[in-house]
Amino acid sequence: ILDKINSGADIDSDTEWYIYAGQALSQLGEWDAAKQAFQMVVDADPKNALAWALLGEAKQHNNEDGKASLDKAIQLDPDDELINALTGLYYRRQGNTDKALIYLENALKTNPQAAVWRIEMGGVLADVGRPEDALAQYQAAVEIDRDNPEYWGVLAKFSIGHNFQVQEAGLGAARQALLLSPRNPVYLDLLGTAYMILGDLDNAERFFNEALKLDPEQAAILIHLGQASYYRGENEAAFAYWRRASASASDDR
């Protein structure tokens, strides 16, 4: 919200202001407040299609069914990029792959350069056990913006997390993500995991230790260091890492 105020951009109406506020609140995970902001917009302007779609998204994050709001948004503006994308995300959460892909494709037709919808499509396809098609979507996202480390990281995470074409796709994607963002512990950990899957424990431990220097006592990194030690047959070292991971974990898992 402060960024919007400080930008000096014109805000034409109260409803536009509440949309900005709701989107900012949703980015912070304040979904109850965001829902109230979007509700105020649709109460004041029932023909605001975007507000209906955003309200539907906020309702889902508040454990409510947002389908009626999304249906209203599609009825008012069936070609809008974000409205179609949010509807696609709704159907993904419902496990309806076919409809999710239809709406995400509609979003891409409106904006073919929106790599984020390619990534969402990849997630839908991965959910239903279609890794080849999912990989193709992630690779298409990377081609849209090859200088974005986040897209390379998502591609690497998919390949490594699913143990799918790690040598052919995941390893190179993790390297590229790290090249573009060299002090990112997540990408260091991803690259280490790729090497561990491929049996190169020396390089795996090297990258895990570099990641740990940047993010000390991070549970995920400690778990991976424990795995590398375990694969070497160093059981005591493995359990020491895992005990540290347990102590620093942010949730019960």
Coordinates of N, CA and C in Angstrom, one line a residue:
I1 N 0.8 -1.2 0.0 CA 0.0 0.0 0.0 C 0.9 1.3 0.0
L2 N 1.9 1.2 0.8 CA 2.8 2.4 0.9 C 3.5 2.6 -0.5
D3 N 3.9 1.5 -1.1 CA 4.5 1.7 -2.4 C 3.6 2.4 -3.4
K4 N 2.3 2.0 -3.3 CA 1.3 2.6 -4.2 C 1.2 4.1 -3.9
I5 N 1.1 4.4 -2.6 CA 1.0 5.8 -2.2 C 2.2 6.6 -2.7
N6 N 3.4 6.1 -2.5 CA 4.6 6.8 -2.8 C 4.9 6.9 -4.3
S7 N 4.2 6.0 -5.1 CA 4.5 6.1 -6.5 C 3.8 7.3 -7.1
G8 N 2.9 7.9 -6.4 CA 2.2 9.1 -7.0 C 1.2 8.8 -8.1
A9 N 0.9 7.5 -8.3 CA 0.0 7.1 -9.3 C -1.5 7.5 -8.9
D10 N -2.2 7.9 -9.9 CA -3.6 8.3 -9.7 C -4.5 7.1 -9.3
I11 N -5.3 7.3 -8.3 CA -6.3 6.3 -8.0 C -7.7 7.0 -8.2
D12 N -8.4 6.4 -9.2 CA -9.6 7.1 -9.7 C -10.8 7.1 -8.8
S13 N -10.8 6.1 -7.9 CA -12.0 5.9 -7.1 C -11.7 5.1 -5.8
D14 N -12.7 5.2 -4.9 CA -12.5 4.4 -3.7 C -12.5 2.9 -4.0
T15 N -13.2 2.5 -5.0 CA -13.2 1.0 -5.3 C -11.9 0.6 -5.8
E16 N -11.2 1.4 -6.6 CA -9.9 1.1 -7.1 C -8.9 1.0 -5.9
W17 N -9.0 2.0 -5.0 CA -8.2 2.0 -3.8 C -8.4 0.7 -3.0
Y18 N -9.6 0.2 -2.8 CA -9.8 -1.0 -2.0 C -9.3 -2.2 -2.7
I19 N -9.3 -2.2 -4.0 CA -8.7 -3.4 -4.8 C -7.2 -3.4 -4.5
Y20 N -6.5 -2.2 -4.6 CA -5.1 -2.2 -4.3 C -4.8 -2.6 -2.9
A21 N -5.6 -2.1 -1.9 CA -5.4 -2.5 -0.5 C -5.6 -4.0 -0.3
G22 N -6.7 -4.6 -0.9 CA -7.0 -6.0 -0.8 C -5.8 -6.8 -1.4
Q23 N -5.3 -6.4 -2.5 CA -4.2 -7.2 -3.1 C -2.9 -7.1 -2.2
A24 N -2.7 -5.9 -1.7 CA -1.5 -5.8 -0.8 C -1.7 -6.7 0.5
L25 N -2.9 -6.7 1.0 CA -3.2 -7.5 2.2 C -3.0 -9.0 1.9
S26 N -3.5 -9.4 0.7 CA -3.4 -10.8 0.4 C -2.0 -11.2 0.2
Q27 N -1.1 -10.4 -0.3 CA 0.3 -10.7 -0.4 C 1.0 -10.9 0.9
L28 N 0.4 -10.3 2.0 CA 0.9 -10.5 3.3 C 0.2 -11.7 4.0
G29 N -0.7 -12.3 3.3 CA -1.4 -13.4 4.0 C -2.5 -13.0 4.9
E30 N -2.9 -11.7 4.8 CA -4.0 -11.2 5.6 C -5.3 -11.4 4.8
W31 N -5.7 -12.7 4.7 CA -6.8 -13.0 3.8 C -8.2 -12.5 4.3
D32 N -8.4 -12.5 5.6 CA -9.7 -12.1 6.1 C -9.9 -10.6 5.8
A33 N -8.8 -9.8 6.0 CA -8.9 -8.3 5.8 C -9.0 -8.1 4.3
A34 N -8.3 -8.9 3.5 CA -8.4 -8.8 2.0 C -9.8 -9.0 1.5
K35 N -10.4 -10.1 2.1 CA -11.8 -10.4 1.7 C -12.7 -9.3 2.0
Q36 N -12.6 -8.6 3.1 CA -13.4 -7.5 3.5 C -13.2 -6.3 2.5
A37 N -12.0 -6.1 2.1 CA -11.7 -5.0 1.1 C -12.4 -5.3 -0.2
F38 N -12.3 -6.6 -0.7 CA -12.9 -6.9 -2.0 C -14.4 -6.9 -1.9
Q39 N -15.0 -7.3 -0.7 CA -16.4 -7.3 -0.5 C -16.9 -5.9 -0.6
M40 N -16.2 -4.9 0.0 CA -16.6 -3.5 -0.1 C -16.7 -3.1 -1.5
V41 N -15.8 -3.6 -2.4 CA -15.8 -3.1 -3.8 C -17.0 -3.7 -4.5
V42 N -17.3 -5.0 -4.3 CA -18.5 -5.5 -5.1 C -19.8 -5.0 -4.5
D43 N -19.8 -4.6 -3.2 CA -21.0 -4.0 -2.7 C -21.3 -2.6 -3.3
A44 N -20.2 -1.9 -3.5 CA -20.3 -0.6 -4.1 C -20.4 -0.6 -5.6
D45 N -19.8 -1.6 -6.3 CA -19.8 -1.7 -7.7 C -20.0 -3.2 -8.1
P46 N -21.3 -3.6 -8.2 CA -21.5 -5.0 -8.5 C -21.1 -5.5 -9.8
K47 N -20.7 -4.6 -10.7 CA -20.3 -5.0 -12.1 C -18.8 -5.0 -12.2
N48 N -18.1 -4.9 -11.1 CA -16.6 -4.9 -11.1 C -16.1 -6.4 -11.1
A49 N -15.8 -6.9 -12.3 CA -15.5 -8.3 -12.5 C -14.3 -8.7 -11.7
L50 N -13.2 -7.9 -11.8 CA -12.0 -8.2 -11.1 C -12.2 -8.4 -9.6
A51 N -12.9 -7.5 -9.0 CA -13.2 -7.6 -7.6 C -13.9 -8.9 -7.2
W52 N -14.9 -9.3 -8.1 CA -15.5 -10.6 -7.8 C -14.5 -11.7 -7.8
A53 N -13.6 -11.7 -8.8 CA -12.6 -12.8 -8.9 C -11.7 -12.8 -7.7
L54 N -11.2 -11.6 -7.3 CA -10.4 -11.5 -6.2 C -11.1 -11.9 -4.9
L55 N -12.4 -11.6 -4.8 CA -13.2 -12.0 -3.6 C -13.3 -13.5 -3.6
G56 N -13.5 -14.1 -4.7 CA -13.5 -15.6 -4.8 C -12.2 -16.2 -4.3
E57 N -11.1 -15.7 -4.7 CA -9.8 -16.2 -4.3 C -9.6 -16.0 -2.8
A58 N -10.0 -14.8 -2.3 CA -9.9 -14.6 -0.8 C -10.7 -15.5 0.0
K59 N -11.9 -15.8 -0.5 CA -12.8 -16.7 0.2 C -12.2 -18.1 0.4
Q60 N -11.6 -18.5 -0.7 CA -10.9 -19.9 -0.6 C -9.9 -19.9 0.5
H61 N -9.1 -18.8 0.6 CA -8.1 -18.8 1.6 C -8.7 -18.6 3.0
N62 N -10.0 -18.3 3.1 CA -10.7 -18.3 4.4 C -11.6 -19.5 4.6
N63 N -11.2 -20.6 3.9 CA -12.0 -21.8 4.0 C -13.4 -21.7 3.6
E64 N -13.7 -20.8 2.6 CA -15.0 -20.7 2.1 C -15.0 -21.1 0.6
D65 N -16.1 -21.4 0.0 CA -16.2 -21.8 -1.4 C -16.3 -20.5 -2.2
G66 N -15.3 -20.1 -3.0 CA -15.4 -18.9 -3.8 C -16.0 -19.1 -5.2
K67 N -16.5 -20.2 -5.5 CA -17.0 -20.5 -6.9 C -18.0 -19.5 -7.3
A68 N -19.0 -19.2 -6.5 CA -20.1 -18.3 -6.9 C -19.5 -16.9 -7.3
S69 N -18.5 -16.4 -6.6 CA -17.9 -15.1 -6.9 C -17.1 -15.2 -8.2
L70 N -16.4 -16.3 -8.4 CA -15.6 -16.5 -9.6 C -16.6 -16.7 -10.8
D71 N -17.7 -17.4 -10.7 CA -18.6 -17.5 -11.7 C -19.2 -16.1 -12.1
K72 N -19.4 -15.3 -11.1 CA -19.9 -13.9 -11.4 C -18.9 -13.2 -12.2
A73 N -17.6 -13.3 -11.8 CA -16.5 -12.6 -12.5 C -16.4 -13.0 -14.0
I74 N -16.5 -14.3 -14.2 CA -16.4 -14.9 -15.6 C -17.6 -14.4 -16.4
Q75 N -18.8 -14.3 -15.8 CA -20.0 -13.8 -16.5 C -19.8 -12.4 -16.9
L76 N -19.2 -11.6 -16.0 CA -19.0 -10.2 -16.3 C -17.9 -9.9 -17.3
D77 N -16.8 -10.7 -17.3 CA -15.7 -10.4 -18.2 C -15.0 -11.8 -18.5
P78 N -15.5 -12.5 -19.5 CA -15.0 -13.9 -19.7 C -13.6 -13.9 -20.3
D79 N -13.1 -12.8 -20.8 CA -11.8 -12.8 -21.5 C -10.7 -12.3 -20.6
D80 N -10.9 -11.8 -19.4 CA -9.9 -11.2 -18.6 C -8.8 -12.2 -18.2
E81 N -7.6 -11.8 -18.3 CA -6.5 -12.7 -17.9 C -6.5 -13.2 -16.5
L82 N -6.5 -12.3 -15.6 CA -6.5 -12.7 -14.1 C -7.7 -13.4 -13.7
I83 N -8.9 -13.0 -14.2 CA -10.1 -13.7 -13.8 C -10.0 -15.2 -14.3
N84 N -9.6 -15.4 -15.5 CA -9.4 -16.8 -16.0 C -8.4 -17.6 -15.2
A85 N -7.3 -16.9 -14.9 CA -6.2 -17.6 -14.1 C -6.7 -18.0 -12.7
L86 N -7.4 -17.1 -12.1 CA -7.9 -17.4 -10.7 C -8.9 -18.5 -10.7
T87 N -9.7 -18.5 -11.8 CA -10.7 -19.6 -11.9 C -10.0 -20.9 -12.2
G88 N -8.9 -20.9 -13.0 CA -8.1 -22.1 -13.2 C -7.5 -22.6 -11.9
L89 N -7.0 -21.7 -11.1 CA -6.5 -22.1 -9.8 C -7.6 -22.7 -8.9
Y90 N -8.8 -22.1 -8.9 CA -9.9 -22.7 -8.2 C -10.1 -24.2 -8.6
Y91 N -10.1 -24.4 -9.9 CA -10.4 -25.8 -10.3 C -9.2 -26.7 -10.0
R92 N -8.0 -26.2 -10.0 CA -6.8 -27.0 -9.6 C -7.0 -27.5 -8.2
R93 N -7.4 -26.6 -7.3 CA -7.6 -27.0 -5.9 C -8.7 -28.0 -5.8
Q94 N -9.7 -27.9 -6.7 CA -10.8 -28.9 -6.6 C -10.4 -30.2 -7.3
G95 N -9.2 -30.3 -7.9 CA -8.8 -31.5 -8.5 C -9.4 -31.7 -9.9
N96 N -10.0 -30.7 -10.5 CA -10.6 -30.8 -11.8 C -9.5 -30.3 -12.8
T97 N -8.7 -31.2 -13.3 CA -7.6 -30.9 -14.1 C -8.0 -30.2 -15.4
D98 N -9.0 -30.9 -16.1 CA -9.5 -30.4 -17.4 C -9.9 -28.9 -17.4
K99 N -10.7 -28.6 -16.4 CA -11.2 -27.2 -16.3 C -10.1 -26.3 -15.9
A100 N -9.2 -26.7 -15.0 CA -8.1 -25.9 -14.6 C -7.3 -25.5 -15.9
L101 N -7.0 -26.5 -16.7 CA -6.1 -26.2 -17.9 C -6.8 -25.3 -18.9
I102 N -8.2 -25.5 -19.0 CA -8.9 -24.6 -20.0 C -8.8 -23.2 -19.6
Y103 N -9.0 -22.9 -18.3 CA -9.0 -21.5 -17.8 C -7.6 -20.9 -17.8
L104 N -6.6 -21.7 -17.5 CA -5.2 -21.2 -17.6 C -4.8 -21.0 -19.0
E105 N -5.3 -21.8 -19.9 CA -5.0 -21.6 -21.4 C -5.6 -20.3 -21.8
N106 N -6.9 -20.0 -21.3 CA -7.5 -18.7 -21.7 C -6.7 -17.5 -21.2
A107 N -6.2 -17.7 -20.0 CA -5.3 -16.6 -19.5 C -4.1 -16.4 -20.3
L108 N -3.5 -17.5 -20.8 CA -2.3 -17.3 -21.7 C -2.7 -16.8 -23.0
K109 N -3.9 -17.1 -23.5 CA -4.3 -16.5 -24.8 C -4.3 -15.0 -24.7
T110 N -4.8 -14.5 -23.6 CA -4.8 -13.0 -23.4 C -3.4 -12.4 -23.2
N111 N -2.5 -13.2 -22.5 CA -1.2 -12.7 -22.3 C -0.2 -13.8 -22.5
P112 N 0.3 -14.1 -23.7 CA 1.1 -15.2 -23.9 C 2.5 -15.1 -23.2
Q113 N 2.9 -13.9 -22.8 CA 4.2 -13.8 -22.1 C 4.1 -13.9 -20.6
A114 N 2.9 -14.4 -20.1 CA 2.8 -14.5 -18.6 C 3.3 -15.9 -18.2
A115 N 4.6 -16.0 -17.9 CA 5.2 -17.2 -17.5 C 4.6 -17.9 -16.3
V116 N 4.0 -17.0 -15.4 CA 3.4 -17.5 -14.2 C 2.3 -18.5 -14.5
W117 N 1.5 -18.3 -15.6 CA 0.4 -19.2 -15.9 C 1.0 -20.5 -16.5
R118 N 2.1 -20.5 -17.2 CA 2.8 -21.7 -17.6 C 3.2 -22.5 -16.4
I119 N 3.7 -21.8 -15.4 CA 4.2 -22.6 -14.2 C 3.0 -23.2 -13.5
E120 N 1.8 -22.5 -13.4 CA 0.7 -23.1 -12.8 C 0.2 -24.3 -13.6
M121 N 0.2 -24.2 -14.9 CA -0.2 -25.3 -15.7 C 0.8 -26.5 -15.5
G122 N 2.0 -26.2 -15.3 CA 3.0 -27.3 -15.0 C 2.6 -28.0 -13.7
G123 N 2.2 -27.1 -12.7 CA 1.8 -27.7 -11.4 C 0.6 -28.6 -11.5
V124 N -0.4 -28.1 -12.3 CA -1.6 -29.0 -12.6 C -1.2 -30.3 -13.2
L125 N -0.4 -30.3 -14.2 CA 0.0 -31.5 -14.9 C 0.8 -32.4 -14.0
A126 N 1.7 -31.8 -13.1 CA 2.4 -32.6 -12.2 C 1.5 -33.3 -11.2
D127 N 0.5 -32.6 -10.8 CA -0.5 -33.1 -9.8 C -1.1 -34.4 -10.2
V128 N -1.3 -34.5 -11.5 CA -2.1 -35.7 -12.1 C -1.2 -36.7 -12.7
G129 N 0.1 -36.6 -12.4 CA 1.0 -37.6 -12.9 C 1.4 -37.5 -14.4
R130 N 1.5 -36.3 -14.9 CA 1.9 -36.1 -16.3 C 3.2 -35.4 -16.4
P131 N 4.3 -36.0 -15.9 CA 5.6 -35.2 -15.7 C 6.1 -34.7 -17.0
E132 N 6.0 -35.4 -18.2 CA 6.5 -35.0 -19.4 C 5.9 -33.6 -19.8
D133 N 4.5 -33.6 -19.7 CA 3.8 -32.4 -20.1 C 4.1 -31.3 -19.1
A134 N 4.2 -31.6 -17.8 CA 4.6 -30.6 -16.8 C 5.9 -30.0 -17.1
L135 N 6.9 -30.8 -17.4 CA 8.2 -30.3 -17.7 C 8.2 -29.4 -18.9
A136 N 7.4 -29.7 -19.9 CA 7.3 -28.9 -21.1 C 6.8 -27.5 -20.7
Q137 N 5.8 -27.4 -19.8 CA 5.3 -26.1 -19.4 C 6.3 -25.3 -18.6
Y138 N 7.0 -26.0 -17.7 CA 8.1 -25.3 -17.0 C 9.2 -24.7 -17.9
Q139 N 9.5 -25.5 -18.9 CA 10.6 -25.1 -19.8 C 10.1 -23.9 -20.7
A140 N 8.8 -24.0 -21.0 CA 8.2 -22.8 -21.8 C 8.2 -21.6 -20.9
A141 N 8.0 -21.7 -19.6 CA 8.0 -20.5 -18.7 C 9.4 -19.9 -18.7
V142 N 10.4 -20.8 -18.7 CA 11.8 -20.3 -18.7 C 12.2 -19.6 -20.0
E143 N 11.7 -20.1 -21.1 CA 12.0 -19.4 -22.4 C 11.4 -18.1 -22.5
I144 N 10.3 -17.8 -21.7 CA 9.7 -16.5 -21.8 C 10.6 -15.4 -21.1
D145 N 11.3 -15.8 -20.1 CA 12.2 -14.9 -19.4 C 13.4 -15.7 -18.8
R146 N 14.4 -15.8 -19.7 CA 15.6 -16.6 -19.3 C 16.4 -16.0 -18.2
D147 N 16.2 -14.7 -18.0 CA 17.0 -14.0 -17.0 C 16.4 -14.0 -15.6
N148 N 15.3 -14.7 -15.4 CA 14.6 -14.7 -14.2 C 15.0 -16.0 -13.4
P149 N 15.7 -15.8 -12.3 CA 16.2 -17.0 -11.6 C 15.0 -17.8 -10.9
E150 N 13.9 -17.1 -10.6 CA 12.8 -17.8 -10.0 C 12.2 -18.9 -10.9
Y151 N 12.2 -18.6 -12.2 CA 11.6 -19.6 -13.1 C 12.5 -20.8 -13.3
W152 N 13.9 -20.5 -13.3 CA 14.8 -21.6 -13.4 C 14.7 -22.5 -12.1
G153 N 14.5 -21.8 -11.0 CA 14.4 -22.5 -9.7 C 13.2 -23.3 -9.6
V154 N 12.0 -22.9 -10.2 CA 10.8 -23.7 -10.2 C 11.0 -24.9 -11.1
L155 N 11.6 -24.7 -12.2 CA 11.9 -25.9 -13.1 C 12.8 -26.9 -12.4
A156 N 13.9 -26.4 -11.7 CA 14.7 -27.3 -11.0 C 14.0 -28.0 -9.9
K157 N 13.2 -27.3 -9.1 CA 12.5 -27.9 -8.0 C 11.5 -29.0 -8.5
F158 N 10.9 -28.7 -9.6 CA 10.0 -29.8 -10.2 C 10.8 -31.0 -10.5
S159 N 11.8 -30.8 -11.3 CA 12.6 -32.0 -11.8 C 13.2 -32.8 -10.6
I160 N 13.8 -32.0 -9.7 CA 14.5 -32.7 -8.6 C 13.5 -33.3 -7.6
G161 N 12.5 -32.5 -7.3 CA 11.5 -33.0 -6.4 C 10.7 -34.2 -6.8
H162 N 10.6 -34.4 -8.2 CA 9.9 -35.5 -8.7 C 10.9 -36.6 -9.2
N163 N 12.2 -36.3 -9.0 CA 13.2 -37.2 -9.5 C 13.0 -37.5 -11.0
F164 N 12.7 -36.5 -11.8 CA 12.4 -36.7 -13.2 C 13.3 -35.9 -14.1
Q165 N 14.1 -36.6 -14.9 CA 15.0 -36.0 -15.8 C 16.0 -35.0 -15.1
V166 N 16.5 -35.5 -13.9 CA 17.4 -34.7 -13.1 C 18.7 -34.4 -13.9
Q167 N 19.3 -35.4 -14.5 CA 20.5 -35.2 -15.3 C 20.2 -34.2 -16.5
E168 N 19.1 -34.5 -17.2 CA 18.8 -33.8 -18.4 C 18.3 -32.4 -18.2
A169 N 17.5 -32.1 -17.1 CA 16.9 -30.8 -17.0 C 17.1 -30.2 -15.6
G170 N 17.0 -31.0 -14.5 CA 17.0 -30.4 -13.2 C 18.4 -29.8 -12.8
L171 N 19.5 -30.5 -13.1 CA 20.8 -30.1 -12.8 C 21.1 -28.8 -13.5
G172 N 20.9 -28.7 -14.7 CA 21.2 -27.5 -15.5 C 20.4 -26.3 -15.0
A173 N 19.1 -26.6 -14.7 CA 18.2 -25.5 -14.3 C 18.7 -24.9 -12.9
A174 N 19.1 -25.8 -12.0 CA 19.6 -25.4 -10.7 C 20.8 -24.6 -10.9
R175 N 21.7 -25.0 -11.8 CA 23.0 -24.2 -12.0 C 22.6 -22.8 -12.5
Q176 N 21.7 -22.8 -13.5 CA 21.3 -21.5 -14.0 C 20.7 -20.6 -13.0
A177 N 19.8 -21.1 -12.2 CA 19.2 -20.3 -11.1 C 20.3 -19.7 -10.2
L178 N 21.3 -20.6 -9.8 CA 22.4 -20.1 -9.0 C 23.3 -19.1 -9.7
L179 N 23.5 -19.3 -10.9 CA 24.3 -18.3 -11.7 C 23.6 -16.9 -11.7
L180 N 22.3 -16.9 -11.8 CA 21.6 -15.6 -11.8 C 21.4 -15.1 -10.4
S181 N 21.5 -15.9 -9.4 CA 21.3 -15.5 -8.0 C 22.3 -16.2 -7.1
P182 N 23.6 -15.9 -7.2 CA 24.6 -16.7 -6.6 C 24.7 -16.8 -5.1
R183 N 24.0 -16.0 -4.4 CA 24.0 -16.1 -2.9 C 22.6 -16.5 -2.4
N184 N 21.9 -17.3 -3.1 CA 20.6 -17.7 -2.7 C 20.7 -19.1 -2.1
P185 N 20.5 -19.3 -0.8 CA 20.7 -20.6 -0.2 C 19.7 -21.7 -0.8
V186 N 18.5 -21.3 -1.2 CA 17.6 -22.2 -1.8 C 18.1 -22.9 -3.0
Y187 N 18.7 -22.0 -3.9 CA 19.3 -22.6 -5.1 C 20.6 -23.4 -4.9
L188 N 21.4 -23.0 -3.9 CA 22.5 -23.8 -3.5 C 22.0 -25.2 -3.0
D189 N 21.0 -25.2 -2.2 CA 20.4 -26.5 -1.7 C 19.9 -27.3 -2.8
L190 N 19.2 -26.7 -3.8 CA 18.6 -27.4 -4.9 C 19.7 -28.1 -5.7
L191 N 20.8 -27.3 -6.0 CA 21.9 -27.9 -6.8 C 22.6 -29.0 -6.0
G192 N 22.7 -28.9 -4.7 CA 23.3 -29.9 -3.9 C 22.4 -31.2 -4.0
T193 N 21.1 -31.0 -3.9 CA 20.1 -32.1 -4.0 C 20.2 -32.8 -5.3
A194 N 20.4 -32.1 -6.4 CA 20.5 -32.7 -7.7 C 21.8 -33.6 -7.8
Y195 N 22.9 -33.0 -7.3 CA 24.1 -33.8 -7.2 C 23.9 -35.1 -6.4
M196 N 23.2 -35.0 -5.2 CA 23.0 -36.1 -4.4 C 22.2 -37.2 -5.1
I197 N 21.1 -36.8 -5.8 CA 20.3 -37.7 -6.5 C 21.2 -38.5 -7.6
L198 N 22.1 -37.7 -8.2 CA 23.0 -38.3 -9.2 C 24.2 -39.0 -8.7
G199 N 24.3 -39.1 -7.3 CA 25.4 -39.9 -6.7 C 26.7 -39.2 -6.5
D200 N 26.7 -37.9 -6.8 CA 27.9 -37.1 -6.6 C 27.9 -36.5 -5.2
L201 N 28.3 -37.2 -4.2 CA 28.1 -36.7 -2.8 C 29.1 -35.6 -2.4
D202 N 30.3 -35.6 -3.1 CA 31.3 -34.6 -2.8 C 30.7 -33.2 -3.2
N203 N 30.2 -33.1 -4.4 CA 29.6 -31.8 -4.8 C 28.3 -31.5 -4.0
A204 N 27.6 -32.5 -3.7 CA 26.3 -32.3 -3.0 C 26.6 -31.7 -1.6
E205 N 27.6 -32.2 -0.9 CA 27.9 -31.7 0.4 C 28.5 -30.3 0.3
R206 N 29.3 -30.1 -0.7 CA 29.9 -28.7 -0.9 C 28.8 -27.7 -1.1
F207 N 27.8 -27.9 -1.9 CA 26.8 -26.9 -2.1 C 25.8 -26.8 -0.8
F208 N 25.6 -28.0 -0.2 CA 24.8 -27.9 1.1 C 25.5 -27.1 2.1
N209 N 26.8 -27.2 2.3 CA 27.5 -26.4 3.3 C 27.6 -24.9 2.9
E210 N 27.7 -24.6 1.6 CA 27.6 -23.2 1.2 C 26.2 -22.7 1.5
A211 N 25.2 -23.4 1.3 CA 23.8 -23.0 1.6 C 23.7 -22.7 3.1
L212 N 24.2 -23.6 3.9 CA 24.1 -23.5 5.4 C 24.8 -22.3 5.9
K213 N 25.9 -21.9 5.3 CA 26.6 -20.7 5.7 C 25.7 -19.5 5.5
L214 N 24.9 -19.5 4.5 CA 24.0 -18.3 4.2 C 22.7 -18.4 5.0
D215 N 22.3 -19.6 5.4 CA 21.1 -19.7 6.1 C 21.3 -20.8 7.2
P216 N 22.0 -20.4 8.3 CA 22.4 -21.3 9.3 C 21.2 -22.0 10.0
E217 N 21.3 -23.2 10.3 CA 20.3 -24.0 11.0 C 19.0 -24.1 10.2
Q218 N 19.0 -24.0 8.9 CA 17.8 -24.2 8.1 C 17.6 -25.7 8.0
A219 N 16.4 -26.1 8.5 CA 16.0 -27.5 8.6 C 16.2 -28.3 7.3
A220 N 15.7 -27.7 6.2 CA 15.8 -28.5 4.9 C 17.2 -28.8 4.5
I221 N 18.1 -27.8 4.7 CA 19.5 -28.0 4.4 C 20.2 -29.1 5.3
L222 N 19.9 -29.0 6.6 CA 20.4 -30.0 7.5 C 19.9 -31.4 7.2
I223 N 18.6 -31.5 6.8 CA 18.1 -32.8 6.4 C 18.9 -33.4 5.3
H224 N 19.2 -32.5 4.3 CA 20.0 -33.0 3.1 C 21.4 -33.4 3.5
L225 N 22.0 -32.6 4.4 CA 23.4 -32.9 4.8 C 23.3 -34.3 5.5
G226 N 22.3 -34.5 6.3 CA 22.1 -35.8 7.0 C 22.0 -36.9 6.0
Q227 N 21.2 -36.7 4.9 CA 21.0 -37.7 3.9 C 22.4 -38.1 3.3
A228 N 23.1 -37.0 2.9 CA 24.4 -37.3 2.3 C 25.3 -38.1 3.2
S229 N 25.4 -37.7 4.5 CA 26.2 -38.5 5.4 C 25.7 -40.0 5.5
Y230 N 24.4 -40.1 5.6 CA 23.8 -41.5 5.7 C 24.2 -42.3 4.5
Y231 N 24.1 -41.7 3.3 CA 24.5 -42.5 2.0 C 26.0 -42.9 2.1
R232 N 26.8 -42.1 2.8 CA 28.2 -42.5 3.0 C 28.4 -43.5 4.0
G233 N 27.3 -43.9 4.7 CA 27.4 -44.8 5.8 C 27.9 -44.2 7.1
E234 N 27.8 -42.9 7.2 CA 28.2 -42.2 8.4 C 27.0 -41.9 9.3
N235 N 26.5 -42.9 9.9 CA 25.2 -42.8 10.6 C 25.2 -41.8 11.7
E236 N 26.2 -41.7 12.5 CA 26.2 -40.8 13.7 C 26.2 -39.4 13.2
A237 N 27.0 -39.1 12.1 CA 26.9 -37.7 11.6 C 25.5 -37.4 11.0
A238 N 24.9 -38.4 10.3 CA 23.6 -38.2 9.8 C 22.6 -37.8 10.9
F239 N 22.6 -38.6 11.9 CA 21.6 -38.4 13.0 C 21.9 -37.0 13.7
A240 N 23.2 -36.6 13.8 CA 23.5 -35.3 14.4 C 22.9 -34.2 13.5
Y241 N 23.0 -34.3 12.2 CA 22.3 -33.3 11.4 C 20.8 -33.3 11.5
W242 N 20.3 -34.5 11.6 CA 18.8 -34.6 11.7 C 18.3 -34.1 13.0
R243 N 19.1 -34.3 14.1 CA 18.7 -33.7 15.4 C 18.6 -32.2 15.3
R244 N 19.7 -31.6 14.7 CA 19.7 -30.2 14.5 C 18.5 -29.7 13.7
A245 N 18.2 -30.5 12.7 CA 17.0 -30.1 11.8 C 15.8 -30.1 12.6
S246 N 15.6 -31.2 13.4 CA 14.4 -31.3 14.3 C 14.3 -30.1 15.2
A247 N 15.4 -29.7 15.8 CA 15.4 -28.6 16.8 C 15.0 -27.3 16.1
S248 N 15.4 -27.1 14.8 CA 15.2 -25.8 14.2 C 14.0 -25.8 13.2
A249 N 13.3 -26.9 13.1 CA 12.2 -27.0 12.1 C 11.1 -26.0 12.5
S250 N 10.5 -25.5 11.5 CA 9.4 -24.5 11.8 C 8.0 -25.1 11.9
D251 N 7.9 -26.4 11.7 CA 6.6 -27.1 11.9 C 6.9 -28.5 12.3
D252 N 5.8 -29.2 12.6 CA 6.0 -30.6 13.2 C 6.5 -31.6 12.2
R253 N 6.4 -31.3 10.9 CA 6.9 -32.3 10.0 C 8.4 -32.5 10.2

